[in-house]
Amino acid sequence: MALITNAIKGTLDVLPKESYKIQYVESAVREIAENFGFYEMRTPVFEHTELFQRSVGETTDVVQKEMYTFADKGGRSITLRPEGTAGAARAFLENGLFNEALPQKIYYLTSCYRYEKPQAGRLREFHQFGVEAFGAGSPAQDAEIIALANEVFNYLGVKNLTLEINSIGCPACRAAYQKALKAYFENYKSDLCETCKGRLDRNPMRILDCKSPVCSKIAADAPKILDYLCDDCRAHFDAVQQYLNTMQIDFTVNPEIVRGLDYYTRTVFEFVSNEIGAQGTVCGGGRYDGLLEELGGKPMPACGFGMGLERLLLLMDAQNTPFPDRKGCDIYFASMGDKANLEAARLALDLRNEGLAAQFDTVGRALKAQMKYADKLGALYTVVLGDNELETRKAQLKNMKDGTLTEISLDDFTDTFQSIVIKDAMSGFESLGIDEAQLAEILGGNN
Ligand code: ATP
Ligand code: MG
């Protein structure tokens, strides 16, 4: 097949036979977020370029190398969002959410765009689940968002992730640190990559985040921010750890984490896996107390995280994490003849209105081929409709698992079929040793 073009490098198609996995993850994170009091915010896929320049930071890899920036027909510089926080912060300010009860806790499920070298776990279009808590400066808020991410992994049954945390201080303690860093990196100036040479004067902390092997090796022995924290930042960091300990969330302090975006202050954290190759950071986040002011708002503390959904799914596949089955076909109507074809369409629609998955022939196949198709769909039941069935208004419902046939009236089809499906479900519970009373308790909670 000679297609005129292919998908853009670094993008993924999610096919119908796979999409139930991402849907499951999405519905799980939505529910967990709402249990934590976070509600969805949706913002546009593109923003004015300066939003990201100002918030993500001019000296970051994202802004220096990775943004999809273009001029629109009106000559404005537009950028596809490389991450979710900047747009959420802009929308928070622009819509006056700071006037509402604080904290304002929001989440998003969103696509992101970065011009990076595609490889396993690194795409040019990827998806993030992210949360932001605006207007909460206490360590309890840092701990709450970490607990939320942790809960997502627990709920989904993802194992072996390590939570690494660090504090990168505030502008006050960072000044002394930047000075010490600059003095250290000056000694290796000629060995640094070209980008980092430029960062030396403007923002030496960014060198700590450089992916080049030479720069990372030099960075390994650089002064550590934890030795420079002011008393307030130290107390904040200690309190975050106390909350995590109390909530029994395991973590290690990793003084090397600085995070790739400029807006972070104080707490930064990552959930890291060693089971999905070099791109092991599944979730990264932290506090960014300076961001809202930087964007033109009043000073207001905030924190959040971004979780890469493709990396999460890679990890779930690597760990053979079970997913609930996708919705299958409850019943297939195989029909023969014009009248029966119409009846099949009518019955299927009636069942669908009751929440059952019903299908019928839409390609004009012969009966045998229709049954073969039903088999491929994994239909739980089939019904053959022909002239005879229409005349008698009765048909044979075939249970595809055990082959048993049940006569069923076409005029009372939906109700009868529904009660058969419920009986099926009951016998499923019975085989698990759950009787009707117990089932009622499970379904009805304690009431
Ligand atoms: P990395 O160090 O892997 O480049 P980052 O620090 O650039 O990550 P963030 O900006 O913190 O990543 O984004 C949050 C999360 O989004 C990451 O932890 C990761 O799971 C995911 N992510 C980031 N970039 C990509 C990408 N190009 N492809 C797929 N997922 C990504
Ligand atoms: Mg990156």
PDB file of N, CA and C in Angstrom, residues 26 81 126 147 208-209 214 264 293 306 313 315 323 328 384 435:
ATOM      1  N   GLU A  26      -7.434   6.801  32.449  1.00  0.00           N
ATOM      2  CA  GLU A  26      -8.031   8.141  32.544  1.00  0.00           C
ATOM      3  C   GLU A  26      -9.184   8.180  33.529  1.00  0.00           C
ATOM      4  N   ARG A  81       1.339  23.676  23.439  1.00  0.00           N
ATOM      5  CA  ARG A  81       1.763  23.553  24.838  1.00  0.00           C
ATOM      6  C   ARG A  81       2.754  22.401  25.022  1.00  0.00           C
ATOM      7  N   PHE A 126       2.761  13.684  23.432  1.00  0.00           N
ATOM      8  CA  PHE A 126       2.508  12.747  24.521  1.00  0.00           C
ATOM      9  C   PHE A 126       1.373  13.315  25.373  1.00  0.00           C
ATOM     10  N   ALA A 147       0.815  12.448  47.629  1.00  0.00           N
ATOM     11  CA  ALA A 147      -0.058  11.332  48.017  1.00  0.00           C
ATOM     12  C   ALA A 147      -1.031  10.992  46.894  1.00  0.00           C
ATOM     13  N   LEU A 208      22.708  21.407  35.843  1.00  0.00           N
ATOM     14  CA  LEU A 208      22.475  20.177  36.613  1.00  0.00           C
ATOM     15  C   LEU A 208      21.471  19.265  35.909  1.00  0.00           C
ATOM     16  N   ASP A 209      20.674  19.848  35.030  1.00  0.00           N
ATOM     17  CA  ASP A 209      19.607  19.108  34.377  1.00  0.00           C
ATOM     18  C   ASP A 209      19.982  18.703  32.957  1.00  0.00           C
ATOM     19  N   VAL A 214      28.831  14.340  29.364  1.00  0.00           N
ATOM     20  CA  VAL A 214      29.960  15.087  29.937  1.00  0.00           C
ATOM     21  C   VAL A 214      29.463  16.062  31.004  1.00  0.00           C
ATOM     22  N   TYR A 264      10.123  26.084  39.404  1.00  0.00           N
ATOM     23  CA  TYR A 264      10.047  25.384  40.688  1.00  0.00           C
ATOM     24  C   TYR A 264      10.743  26.131  41.819  1.00  0.00           C
ATOM     25  N   GLU A 293       3.021  35.199  40.103  1.00  0.00           N
ATOM     26  CA  GLU A 293       3.489  36.588  40.063  1.00  0.00           C
ATOM     27  C   GLU A 293       4.260  36.854  38.770  1.00  0.00           C
ATOM     28  N   GLY A 306       3.113  16.639  36.878  1.00  0.00           N
ATOM     29  CA  GLY A 306       2.697  16.125  35.577  1.00  0.00           C
ATOM     30  C   GLY A 306       3.098  14.657  35.497  1.00  0.00           C
ATOM     31  N   LEU A 313       1.728   3.755  30.897  1.00  0.00           N
ATOM     32  CA  LEU A 313       1.213   2.556  30.212  1.00  0.00           C
ATOM     33  C   LEU A 313       2.338   1.603  29.833  1.00  0.00           C
ATOM     34  N   LEU A 315       4.989   1.146  31.545  1.00  0.00           N
ATOM     35  CA  LEU A 315       5.335   0.473  32.795  1.00  0.00           C
ATOM     36  C   LEU A 315       4.285  -0.586  33.139  1.00  0.00           C
ATOM     37  N   PHE A 323      -5.741  -5.155  33.372  1.00  0.00           N
ATOM     38  CA  PHE A 323      -6.736  -4.123  33.051  1.00  0.00           C
ATOM     39  C   PHE A 323      -8.103  -4.798  33.040  1.00  0.00           C
ATOM     40  N   GLY A 328     -17.459  -5.868  25.612  1.00  0.00           N
ATOM     41  CA  GLY A 328     -17.537  -6.761  24.463  1.00  0.00           C
ATOM     42  C   GLY A 328     -18.915  -6.703  23.820  1.00  0.00           C
ATOM     43  N   VAL A 384     -30.627 -15.979  15.410  1.00  0.00           N
ATOM     44  CA  VAL A 384     -30.814 -15.988  13.955  1.00  0.00           C
ATOM     45  C   VAL A 384     -32.241 -15.548  13.653  1.00  0.00           C
ATOM     46  N   ASP A 435     -23.426 -15.457  47.585  1.00  0.00           N
ATOM     47  CA  ASP A 435     -24.856 -15.679  47.389  1.00  0.00           C
ATOM     48  C   ASP A 435     -25.611 -14.351  47.237  1.00  0.00           C
TER      49      ASP A 435
END
